[in-house]
PDB file of C-alpha atoms in Angstrom:
ATOM      1  CA  MET Q   1     136.214 119.874 144.403  1.00 46.00           C
ATOM      2  CA  PRO Q   2     136.468 116.104 144.115  1.00 47.00           C
ATOM      3  CA  SER Q   3     138.092 114.735 140.944  1.00 48.00           C
ATOM      4  CA  ILE Q   4     135.630 112.795 138.682  1.00 44.00           C
ATOM      5  CA  ASP Q   5     136.973 111.250 135.525  1.00 48.00           C
ATOM      6  CA  LEU Q   6     134.970 110.962 132.218  1.00 40.00           C
ATOM      7  CA  PRO Q   7     134.119 107.200 132.475  1.00 42.00           C
ATOM      8  CA  SER Q   8     132.499 107.923 135.911  1.00 41.00           C
ATOM      9  CA  ILE Q   9     130.377 110.740 134.413  1.00 34.00           C
ATOM     10  CA  VAL Q  10     129.224 108.442 131.478  1.00 34.00           C
ATOM     11  CA  THR Q  11     128.409 105.681 134.016  1.00 37.00           C
ATOM     12  CA  VAL Q  12     126.300 108.076 136.051  1.00 34.00           C
ATOM     13  CA  LEU Q  13     124.440 109.378 133.012  1.00 33.00           C
ATOM     14  CA  VAL Q  14     123.693 105.865 131.757  1.00 35.00           C
ATOM     15  CA  ALA Q  15     122.350 104.757 135.243  1.00 36.00           C
ATOM     16  CA  ALA Q  16     120.286 107.883 135.507  1.00 37.00           C
ATOM     17  CA  SER Q  17     118.764 107.353 131.984  1.00 36.00           C
ATOM     18  CA  LEU Q  18     117.894 103.725 132.646  1.00 34.00           C
ATOM     19  CA  ALA Q  19     116.260 104.669 136.010  1.00 36.00           C
ATOM     20  CA  LEU Q  20     113.997 107.174 134.139  1.00 33.00           C
ATOM     21  CA  HIS Q  21     113.107 104.717 131.330  1.00 35.00           C
ATOM     22  CA  VAL Q  22     112.429 101.476 133.239  1.00 32.00           C
ATOM     23  CA  PRO Q  23     109.177 102.787 134.918  1.00 34.00           C
ATOM     24  CA  THR Q  24     107.946 103.859 131.567  1.00 31.00           C
ATOM     25  CA  TYR Q  25     108.421 100.361 130.027  1.00 30.00           C
ATOM     26  CA  LEU Q  26     106.864  98.752 133.040  1.00 32.00           C
ATOM     27  CA  ARG Q  27     103.713 100.891 132.772  1.00 36.00           C
ATOM     28  CA  GLY Q  28     103.440 100.124 129.037  1.00 35.00           C
ATOM     29  CA  THR Q  29     102.937 103.691 127.985  1.00 33.00           C
ATOM     30  CA  ASP Q  30     103.446 105.037 124.463  1.00 32.00           C
ATOM     31  CA  LEU Q  31     107.063 105.676 125.138  1.00 30.00           C
ATOM     32  CA  SER Q  32     107.599 101.852 125.169  1.00 28.00           C
ATOM     33  CA  PHE Q  33     106.988 101.569 121.440  1.00 29.00           C
ATOM     34  CA  HIS Q  34     110.246 101.846 119.510  1.00 30.00           C
ATOM     35  CA  THR Q  35     111.367 100.973 116.026  1.00 30.00           C
ATOM     36  CA  GLY Q  36     114.705  99.501 117.155  1.00 31.00           C
ATOM     37  CA  LEU Q  37     115.363  95.784 117.969  1.00 32.00           C
ATOM     38  CA  ALA Q  38     116.809  96.427 121.459  1.00 31.00           C
ATOM     39  CA  ASN Q  39     114.379  96.279 124.510  1.00 33.00           C
ATOM     40  CA  PHE Q  40     115.704  99.686 125.701  1.00 31.00           C
ATOM     41  CA  PRO Q  41     116.626 102.680 123.689  1.00 34.00           C
ATOM     42  CA  SER Q  42     120.143 104.092 123.851  1.00 32.00           C
ATOM     43  CA  PRO Q  43     120.299 106.923 126.427  1.00 32.00           C
ATOM     44  CA  PHE Q  44     122.279 108.886 123.866  1.00 32.00           C
ATOM     45  CA  SER Q  45     119.713 108.566 120.999  1.00 34.00           C
ATOM     46  CA  SER Q  46     117.430 111.404 119.909  1.00 34.00           C
ATOM     47  CA  PRO Q  47     114.414 112.208 122.000  1.00 37.00           C
ATOM     48  CA  VAL Q  48     111.446 109.848 121.740  1.00 38.00           C
ATOM     49  CA  ARG Q  49     108.929 111.066 119.160  1.00 37.00           C
ATOM     50  CA  ALA Q  50     105.115 111.033 119.298  1.00 40.00           C
ATOM     51  CA  PRO Q  51     103.518 107.532 118.881  1.00 40.00           C
ATOM     52  CA  HIS Q  52     102.004 108.287 115.507  1.00 38.00           C
ATOM     53  CA  GLU Q  53     105.398 109.239 114.240  1.00 42.00           C
ATOM     54  CA  ILE Q  54     107.250 106.108 115.296  1.00 36.00           C
ATOM     55  CA  SER Q  55     104.571 103.495 114.508  1.00 38.00           C
ATOM     56  CA  PRO Q  56     105.796 101.031 111.837  1.00 44.00           C
ATOM     57  CA  GLN Q  57     104.274 101.318 108.387  1.00 49.00           C
ATOM     58  CA  ARG Q  58     101.133  99.304 108.038  1.00 58.00           C
ATOM     59  CA  THR Q  59     101.033  96.643 105.250  1.00 69.00           C
ATOM     60  CA  LYS Q  60      98.122  97.134 102.920  1.00 77.00           C
ATOM     61  CA  LEU Q  61      95.448  94.520 103.460  1.00 91.00           C
ATOM     62  CA  PHE Q  62      94.627  94.033  99.801  1.00 95.00           C
ATOM     63  CA  GLY Q  63      97.269  93.616  97.077  1.00 94.00           C
ATOM     64  CA  ASP Q  64     100.659  91.937  96.589  1.00 94.00           C
ATOM     65  CA  PRO Q  65     103.318  94.675  95.741  1.00 92.00           C
ATOM     66  CA  ASN Q  66     105.116  92.104  93.661  1.00 92.00           C
ATOM     67  CA  ASP Q  67     102.289  90.517  91.499  1.00 93.00           C
ATOM     68  CA  GLY Q  68     102.884  92.787  88.516  1.00 92.00           C
ATOM     69  CA  LEU Q  69      99.321  94.234  88.433  1.00 94.00           C
ATOM     70  CA  LEU Q  70      98.707  97.988  87.816  1.00 93.00           C
ATOM     71  CA  GLY Q  71      97.813 100.275  90.694  1.00 93.00           C
ATOM     72  CA  ASP Q  72      98.718 100.171  94.420  1.00 93.00           C
ATOM     73  CA  PRO Q  73      97.699  97.963  97.317  1.00 95.00           C
ATOM     74  CA  PHE Q  74      94.924  99.414  99.510  1.00 96.00           C
ATOM     75  CA  ASN Q  75      93.229  98.850 102.856  1.00 94.00           C
ATOM     76  CA  GLY Q  76      89.629  99.208 101.819  1.00 94.00           C
ATOM     77  CA  GLU Q  77      87.151 101.461 100.016  1.00 94.00           C
ATOM     78  CA  GLU Q  78      88.472 104.606 101.721  1.00 92.00           C
ATOM     79  CA  ASP Q  79      91.853 104.456  99.844  1.00 93.00           C
ATOM     80  CA  TYR Q  80      90.908 102.643  96.751  1.00 96.00           C
ATOM     81  CA  VAL Q  81      91.373 104.446  93.440  1.00 94.00           C
ATOM     82  CA  CYS Q  82      88.955 103.395  90.627  1.00 95.00           C
ATOM     83  CA  ASP Q  83      90.600 103.038  87.255  1.00 91.00           C
ATOM     84  CA  THR Q  84      88.816 101.413  84.315  1.00 84.00           C
ATOM     85  CA  THR Q  85      91.936 101.005  82.138  1.00 82.00           C
ATOM     86  CA  PHE Q  86      93.739  97.718  81.459  1.00 78.00           C
ATOM     87  CA  ARG Q  87      97.218  96.775  80.185  1.00 81.00           C
ATOM     88  CA  ALA Q  88      96.929  94.921  76.843  1.00 87.00           C
ATOM     89  CA  VAL Q  89      94.545  92.929  74.677  1.00 91.00           C
ATOM     90  CA  ARG Q  90      95.265  90.050  72.332  1.00 90.00           C
ATOM     91  CA  ILE Q  91      92.938  88.261  69.997  1.00 90.00           C
ATOM     92  CA  VAL Q  92      93.034  84.497  70.706  1.00 87.00           C
ATOM     93  CA  ASN Q  93      90.434  83.432  68.091  1.00 88.00           C
ATOM     94  CA  ARG Q  94      88.540  85.544  65.526  1.00 89.00           C
ATOM     95  CA  ASP Q  95      85.502  83.375  64.784  1.00 87.00           C
ATOM     96  CA  PRO Q  96      84.023  83.064  67.270  1.00 88.00           C
ATOM     97  CA  LEU Q  97      85.740  85.973  68.951  1.00 90.00           C
ATOM     98  CA  VAL Q  98      87.894  85.058  71.986  1.00 91.00           C
ATOM     99  CA  MET Q  99      90.060  87.736  73.534  1.00 92.00           C
ATOM    100  CA  TYR Q 100      92.772  87.802  76.321  1.00 93.00           C
ATOM    101  CA  ILE Q 101      93.054  90.933  78.450  1.00 93.00           C
ATOM    102  CA  GLU Q 102      96.279  91.276  80.376  1.00 92.00           C
ATOM    103  CA  GLY Q 103      96.033  93.101  83.717  1.00 93.00           C
ATOM    104  CA  PHE Q 104      92.210  93.495  83.493  1.00 96.00           C
ATOM    105  CA  LEU Q 105      92.071  93.412  87.381  1.00 97.00           C
ATOM    106  CA  ARG Q 106      94.238  95.955  89.219  1.00 96.00           C
ATOM    107  CA  LYS Q 107      96.393  95.418  92.283  1.00 96.00           C
ATOM    108  CA  GLY Q 108      94.357  94.337  95.335  1.00 97.00           C
ATOM    109  CA  GLU Q 109      91.099  93.618  93.433  1.00 98.00           C
ATOM    110  CA  PRO Q 110      91.612  89.789  93.242  1.00 97.00           C
ATOM    111  CA  GLU Q 111      92.149  89.712  96.997  1.00 97.00           C
ATOM    112  CA  TRP Q 112      89.053  91.917  97.613  1.00 97.00           C
ATOM    113  CA  ILE Q 113      86.852  89.814  95.440  1.00 97.00           C
ATOM    114  CA  ILE Q 114      88.056  86.650  97.254  1.00 96.00           C
ATOM    115  CA  SER Q 115      87.305  88.317 100.694  1.00 96.00           C
ATOM    116  CA  LYS Q 116      83.729  89.067  99.564  1.00 96.00           C
ATOM    117  CA  ALA Q 117      83.145  85.700  97.959  1.00 95.00           C
ATOM    118  CA  ASN Q 118      84.531  83.332 100.566  1.00 94.00           C
ATOM    119  CA  PRO Q 119      81.447  83.570 103.013  1.00 95.00           C
ATOM    120  CA  LEU Q 120      79.007  83.102 100.116  1.00 94.00           C
ATOM    121  CA  LEU Q 121      80.609  80.047  98.409  1.00 90.00           C
ATOM    122  CA  ALA Q 122      78.203  77.127  97.848  1.00 88.00           C
ATOM    123  CA  ARG Q 123      78.172  74.147  95.606  1.00 85.00           C
ATOM    124  CA  SER Q 124      77.812  75.258  92.017  1.00 81.00           C
ATOM    125  CA  SER Q 125      74.607  74.323  90.200  1.00 74.00           C
ATOM    126  CA  VAL Q 126      73.435  73.787  86.659  1.00 73.00           C
ATOM    127  CA  VAL Q 127      70.145  74.637  85.024  1.00 68.00           C
ATOM    128  CA  ASP Q 128      67.862  71.716  84.311  1.00 63.00           C
ATOM    129  CA  VAL Q 129      66.610  72.186  80.771  1.00 57.00           C
ATOM    130  CA  ASP Q 130      63.706  69.797  81.466  1.00 58.00           C
ATOM    131  CA  ASP Q 131      62.196  71.989  84.149  1.00 54.00           C
ATOM    132  CA  ASP Q 132      58.730  73.460  83.799  1.00 55.00           C
ATOM    133  CA  PRO Q 133      59.430  76.824  81.950  1.00 51.00           C
ATOM    134  CA  THR Q 134      57.466  78.716  84.678  1.00 52.00           C
ATOM    135  CA  GLU Q 135      59.381  77.184  87.588  1.00 54.00           C
ATOM    136  CA  LYS Q 136      63.129  77.077  86.951  1.00 54.00           C
ATOM    137  CA  ARG Q 137      65.170  75.020  89.427  1.00 57.00           C
ATOM    138  CA  ASN Q 138      68.889  74.608  89.679  1.00 67.00           C
ATOM    139  CA  ALA Q 139      70.445  71.238  90.480  1.00 70.00           C
ATOM    140  CA  THR Q 140      73.876  69.978  91.439  1.00 70.00           C
ATOM    141  CA  SER Q 141      75.634  67.680  89.090  1.00 70.00           C
ATOM    142  CA  LEU Q 142      78.922  65.860  88.634  1.00 70.00           C
ATOM    143  CA  TYR Q 143      79.122  67.826  85.402  1.00 70.00           C
ATOM    144  CA  ARG Q 144      80.012  70.841  87.429  1.00 79.00           C
ATOM    145  CA  THR Q 145      81.856  70.264  90.716  1.00 78.00           C
ATOM    146  CA  SER Q 146      83.044  73.771  91.732  1.00 83.00           C
ATOM    147  CA  SER Q 147      81.660  76.207  94.226  1.00 86.00           C
ATOM    148  CA  THR Q 148      80.108  79.594  93.262  1.00 89.00           C
ATOM    149  CA  ALA Q 149      79.361  82.836  95.077  1.00 92.00           C
ATOM    150  CA  PHE Q 150      76.937  85.469  93.739  1.00 90.00           C
ATOM    151  CA  LEU Q 151      78.099  88.929  94.746  1.00 94.00           C
ATOM    152  CA  THR Q 152      75.613  91.744  95.312  1.00 87.00           C
ATOM    153  CA  ARG Q 153      75.224  93.991  92.209  1.00 86.00           C
ATOM    154  CA  SER Q 154      77.218  97.152  92.817  1.00 80.00           C
ATOM    155  CA  GLY Q 155      77.782  95.977  96.389  1.00 83.00           C
ATOM    156  CA  ASP Q 156      80.647  98.538  97.045  1.00 93.00           C
ATOM    157  CA  ARG Q 157      82.650 101.030  95.120  1.00 95.00           C
ATOM    158  CA  ILE Q 158      85.438  98.523  94.363  1.00 96.00           C
ATOM    159  CA  LEU Q 159      82.939  96.054  92.756  1.00 96.00           C
ATOM    160  CA  ARG Q 160      81.142  98.926  91.009  1.00 95.00           C
ATOM    161  CA  CYS Q 161      84.531  99.919  89.486  1.00 96.00           C
ATOM    162  CA  ILE Q 162      85.200  96.383  88.261  1.00 96.00           C
ATOM    163  CA  GLU Q 163      81.736  96.197  86.739  1.00 95.00           C
ATOM    164  CA  SER Q 164      82.285  99.534  85.021  1.00 94.00           C
ATOM    165  CA  ARG Q 165      85.585  98.324  83.596  1.00 95.00           C
ATOM    166  CA  ALA Q 166      83.962  95.191  82.179  1.00 94.00           C
ATOM    167  CA  SER Q 167      81.205  97.322  80.697  1.00 93.00           C
ATOM    168  CA  THR Q 168      83.771  99.583  79.151  1.00 91.00           C
ATOM    169  CA  PHE Q 169      85.578  96.643  77.521  1.00 91.00           C
ATOM    170  CA  THR Q 170      82.561  94.768  76.294  1.00 90.00           C
ATOM    171  CA  GLY Q 171      80.404  97.776  75.336  1.00 89.00           C
ATOM    172  CA  VAL Q 172      77.526  96.281  77.187  1.00 88.00           C
ATOM    173  CA  PRO Q 173      75.901  98.770  79.653  1.00 91.00           C
ATOM    174  CA  VAL Q 174      76.101  97.688  83.299  1.00 91.00           C
ATOM    175  CA  ARG Q 175      72.266  97.585  83.580  1.00 89.00           C
ATOM    176  CA  ASN Q 176      72.258  94.894  80.961  1.00 86.00           C
ATOM    177  CA  THR Q 177      74.759  92.601  82.603  1.00 87.00           C
ATOM    178  CA  GLU Q 178      74.447  90.050  85.431  1.00 85.00           C
ATOM    179  CA  GLY Q 179      76.006  90.622  88.757  1.00 88.00           C
ATOM    180  CA  LEU Q 180      79.512  89.315  89.429  1.00 93.00           C
ATOM    181  CA  GLN Q 181      79.848  85.629  90.094  1.00 92.00           C
ATOM    182  CA  VAL Q 182      82.873  84.035  91.661  1.00 93.00           C
ATOM    183  CA  THR Q 183      83.730  80.368  90.983  1.00 91.00           C
ATOM    184  CA  TYR Q 184      86.225  78.433  93.126  1.00 90.00           C
ATOM    185  CA  TYR Q 185      87.843  75.299  91.803  1.00 86.00           C
ATOM    186  CA  LYS Q 186      89.732  72.902  94.083  1.00 85.00           C
ATOM    187  CA  GLU Q 187      92.278  70.658  92.515  1.00 82.00           C
ATOM    188  CA  GLY Q 188      90.468  68.043  90.314  1.00 80.00           C
ATOM    189  CA  GLN Q 189      87.174  69.971  90.158  1.00 76.00           C
ATOM    190  CA  GLU Q 190      85.818  71.073  86.781  1.00 74.00           C
ATOM    191  CA  TYR Q 191      82.932  72.233  84.704  1.00 71.00           C
ATOM    192  CA  LYS Q 192      82.758  70.065  81.648  1.00 73.00           C
ATOM    193  CA  PRO Q 193      82.193  71.546  78.221  1.00 69.00           C
ATOM    194  CA  HIS Q 194      79.084  73.709  78.224  1.00 69.00           C
ATOM    195  CA  TRP Q 195      77.345  76.813  76.816  1.00 68.00           C
ATOM    196  CA  ASP Q 196      77.041  80.096  78.628  1.00 70.00           C
ATOM    197  CA  TYR Q 197      74.074  81.062  76.375  1.00 65.00           C
ATOM    198  CA  PHE Q 198      70.557  79.779  76.902  1.00 70.00           C
ATOM    199  CA  PRO Q 199      69.971  77.184  74.028  1.00 69.00           C
ATOM    200  CA  ARG Q 200      66.813  78.003  72.157  1.00 68.00           C
ATOM    201  CA  GLU Q 201      66.317  74.347  71.197  1.00 63.00           C
ATOM    202  CA  PHE Q 202      64.978  73.657  74.717  1.00 62.00           C
ATOM    203  CA  ALA Q 203      61.493  75.051  75.222  1.00 56.00           C
ATOM    204  CA  SER Q 204      62.154  75.700  78.939  1.00 61.00           C
ATOM    205  CA  MET Q 205      64.721  78.382  77.963  1.00 64.00           C
ATOM    206  CA  GLY Q 206      62.012  80.574  76.408  1.00 67.00           C
ATOM    207  CA  GLU Q 207      60.925  81.853  79.837  1.00 69.00           C
ATOM    208  CA  GLN Q 208      64.529  82.685  80.793  1.00 66.00           C
ATOM    209  CA  LEU Q 209      64.979  84.565  77.428  1.00 67.00           C
ATOM    210  CA  LYS Q 210      61.799  86.576  78.078  1.00 69.00           C
ATOM    211  CA  ARG Q 211      62.803  87.406  81.689  1.00 67.00           C
ATOM    212  CA  GLY Q 212      66.425  88.377  81.260  1.00 66.00           C
ATOM    213  CA  GLY Q 213      67.312  88.064  77.600  1.00 70.00           C
ATOM    214  CA  GLN Q 214      70.139  86.091  76.034  1.00 71.00           C
ATOM    215  CA  ARG Q 215      73.775  86.037  77.292  1.00 80.00           C
ATOM    216  CA  VAL Q 216      75.666  87.695  74.512  1.00 79.00           C
ATOM    217  CA  THR Q 217      79.189  87.848  75.982  1.00 86.00           C
ATOM    218  CA  THR Q 218      81.180  86.370  78.872  1.00 88.00           C
ATOM    219  CA  LEU Q 219      84.060  88.012  80.663  1.00 93.00           C
ATOM    220  CA  PHE Q 220      85.954  85.558  82.853  1.00 93.00           C
ATOM    221  CA  ALA Q 221      88.663  87.154  85.162  1.00 95.00           C
ATOM    222  CA  TYR Q 222      91.338  85.049  86.948  1.00 95.00           C
ATOM    223  CA  LEU Q 223      91.971  85.709  90.681  1.00 96.00           C
ATOM    224  CA  ASN Q 224      94.951  83.407  90.832  1.00 93.00           C
ATOM    225  CA  THR Q 225      97.790  82.008  88.635  1.00 91.00           C
ATOM    226  CA  VAL Q 226      97.659  78.211  88.211  1.00 84.00           C
ATOM    227  CA  PRO Q 227     101.070  76.677  87.529  1.00 79.00           C
ATOM    228  CA  LEU Q 228     101.439  74.756  84.343  1.00 73.00           C
ATOM    229  CA  PRO Q 229     102.203  71.020  84.584  1.00 67.00           C
ATOM    230  CA  ALA Q 230     105.786  69.951  84.682  1.00 66.00           C
ATOM    231  CA  SER Q 231     105.343  68.108  81.416  1.00 63.00           C
ATOM    232  CA  PHE Q 232     104.609  71.332  79.419  1.00 60.00           C
ATOM    233  CA  THR Q 233     107.621  72.233  77.318  1.00 53.00           C
ATOM    234  CA  GLY Q 234     106.322  75.555  75.805  1.00 52.00           C
ATOM    235  CA  ALA Q 235     107.393  78.970  76.807  1.00 42.00           C
ATOM    236  CA  PRO Q 236     104.662  80.665  78.847  1.00 44.00           C
ATOM    237  CA  ASN Q 237     105.007  84.224  79.938  1.00 37.00           C
ATOM    238  CA  SER Q 238     103.113  86.679  82.109  1.00 36.00           C
ATOM    239  CA  ALA Q 239     101.990  88.720  79.068  1.00 36.00           C
ATOM    240  CA  PHE Q 240      99.995  86.108  77.323  1.00 42.00           C
ATOM    241  CA  PRO Q 241      98.539  82.599  77.995  1.00 47.00           C
ATOM    242  CA  ALA Q 242     101.034  79.881  77.356  1.00 41.00           C
ATOM    243  CA  SER Q 243      99.028  78.045  74.698  1.00 46.00           C
ATOM    244  CA  TYR Q 244      96.597  79.164  72.045  1.00 44.00           C
ATOM    245  CA  THR Q 245      95.824  78.598  68.328  1.00 43.00           C
ATOM    246  CA  PRO Q 246      96.773  81.598  66.133  1.00 45.00           C
ATOM    247  CA  PRO Q 247      93.885  82.671  63.903  1.00 45.00           C
ATOM    248  CA  ASP Q 248      95.658  81.454  60.754  1.00 51.00           C
ATOM    249  CA  GLU Q 249      96.353  77.958  62.038  1.00 51.00           C
ATOM    250  CA  PRO Q 250      93.897  75.015  62.150  1.00 50.00           C
ATOM    251  CA  PRO Q 251      92.511  74.030  65.446  1.00 49.00           C
ATOM    252  CA  ARG Q 252      94.517  71.622  67.595  1.00 48.00           C
ATOM    253  CA  PRO Q 253      93.018  68.179  68.388  1.00 46.00           C
ATOM    254  CA  ARG Q 254      91.358  67.972  71.790  1.00 46.00           C
ATOM    255  CA  ALA Q 255      94.082  65.505  72.905  1.00 42.00           C
ATOM    256  CA  GLN Q 256      96.678  68.268  72.541  1.00 48.00           C
ATOM    257  CA  LEU Q 257      94.982  70.619  74.920  1.00 52.00           C
ATOM    258  CA  ILE Q 258      96.924  70.922  78.181  1.00 56.00           C
ATOM    259  CA  GLY Q 259      94.264  71.748  80.794  1.00 58.00           C
ATOM    260  CA  ALA Q 260      95.962  72.820  83.982  1.00 64.00           C
ATOM    261  CA  GLY Q 261      92.957  74.895  85.077  1.00 77.00           C
ATOM    262  CA  ALA Q 262      92.651  76.461  81.675  1.00 81.00           C
ATOM    263  CA  THR Q 263      89.447  77.815  80.098  1.00 85.00           C
ATOM    264  CA  GLN Q 264      89.123  75.535  77.102  1.00 81.00           C
ATOM    265  CA  PHE Q 265      87.229  75.790  73.795  1.00 83.00           C
ATOM    266  CA  PRO Q 266      87.630  72.195  72.631  1.00 80.00           C
ATOM    267  CA  ASP Q 267      85.942  72.686  69.240  1.00 82.00           C
ATOM    268  CA  LEU Q 268      88.347  75.518  68.486  1.00 83.00           C
ATOM    269  CA  GLY Q 269      91.484  73.897  69.886  1.00 81.00           C
ATOM    270  CA  VAL Q 270      91.980  76.948  72.059  1.00 83.00           C
ATOM    271  CA  GLU Q 271      92.630  77.317  75.807  1.00 83.00           C
ATOM    272  CA  VAL Q 272      93.447  80.358  78.008  1.00 86.00           C
ATOM    273  CA  PHE Q 273      95.498  79.761  81.128  1.00 86.00           C
ATOM    274  CA  PRO Q 274      94.735  81.450  84.512  1.00 89.00           C
ATOM    275  CA  VAL Q 275      97.161  84.313  85.207  1.00 91.00           C
ATOM    276  CA  LYS Q 276      96.254  86.497  88.211  1.00 95.00           C
ATOM    277  CA  GLY Q 277      94.400  89.622  87.150  1.00 96.00           C
ATOM    278  CA  ALA Q 278      94.050  88.594  83.474  1.00 94.00           C
ATOM    279  CA  ALA Q 279      90.740  87.909  81.857  1.00 95.00           C
ATOM    280  CA  ALA Q 280      89.249  86.080  78.862  1.00 94.00           C
ATOM    281  CA  MET Q 281      86.305  87.544  76.987  1.00 91.00           C
ATOM    282  CA  TRP Q 282      84.286  85.709  74.343  1.00 88.00           C
ATOM    283  CA  TRP Q 283      81.094  86.008  72.319  1.00 86.00           C
ATOM    284  CA  ASP Q 284      78.429  83.445  73.294  1.00 83.00           C
ATOM    285  CA  VAL Q 285      76.298  83.973  70.200  1.00 78.00           C
ATOM    286  CA  GLY Q 286      76.695  84.944  66.584  1.00 76.00           C
ATOM    287  CA  LEU Q 287      76.505  88.470  65.249  1.00 80.00           C
ATOM    288  CA  LYS Q 288      72.787  88.083  64.635  1.00 77.00           C
ATOM    289  CA  GLY Q 289      72.163  86.635  68.113  1.00 73.00           C
ATOM    290  CA  GLU Q 290      71.979  83.065  67.021  1.00 78.00           C
ATOM    291  CA  ASP Q 291      73.319  80.246  69.223  1.00 75.00           C
ATOM    292  CA  ASP Q 292      76.926  79.367  68.621  1.00 76.00           C
ATOM    293  CA  PRO Q 293      77.857  76.044  70.277  1.00 77.00           C
ATOM    294  CA  ARG Q 294      81.533  76.449  69.555  1.00 75.00           C
TER     295      ARG Q 294
END
C-alpha cells in the first residue's frame, strides 16, 4: 500500500469538495446562498441547510426599532397588531383645553401613514368664507402654503386602528369624526393663525354646520421630529414638548414663541413641538359649543 501522509489527504479532500461546489455556484441554485462573507463555504463546515432556513432576516418595512415608540415594526396589515393605548398625557393649557399625548402613534404607524399619503398630496387649500353658502369652493392662499392628503375613511385595518385610538382618547365616536388628513410642510412653509372650527359670524358657514356639524376637537399627530433651532437654550426631552406655558403662569408674549415647526396658540403663549409619534389635542369650541377664537 502506498504511503500517503495527512497533508496529502487534506489536499485531496479540499480539491474534491471545491470540484463538487463550483458547478452549484455557476448554476445559481439555492445552494449558492450563504450567510458567510466568503464566496465559497468551507469544505469542513456543517452541511448546507434548506434555503428558507439560511435566508437572512428581513428588515421590517414600517417602523424604526430605535425611535422609542411602543410596539414592533411590521411589514403590512398581515402582521400589524392593533392597540389603542398610548404612553402618557400632559395638560398643556386648561382653558381652553390643550393636551399633549406622548406615544400616541405606535411603531411603524408614522411610516405607514406617510406611504399612504405621499401619492395623494396636493397644495393645501382654505375655505372661502365669502362663497355662496350653497356652493362651497376651496382656494389656495399664501396664508397656507403646505400640502395635504385626504386618506380614505377606514381605508385599511391600520388606519382604522388609529381612528379608533383617536376616538377612544377624545370620546368622540368615529362616525362623528372626519377622515384622517395628512399635512406636509417643507422648510419655510406654514399655516398662519387660524381657527379649526367653522365661525358662525359668516353666513356661508351655516350650510357647512347643517351638513356636517361643528368641529368640536382637533387631534394633531406628528409623523416626524423637527429639530429645535440652535439658538434654543431650554431643555427639551422626548417625554414632553420643549416649551409650554404652565396653567398657573401668565401667557408668554408672541415674540417669545420659538416656532421651529411647532403648533402654536399665540393668544395663549403656548406651543407644542413636533415629536415623532406624539400628538396634540385641543378643544375648538367652548363647553356650550360656542366659538372660541383662542
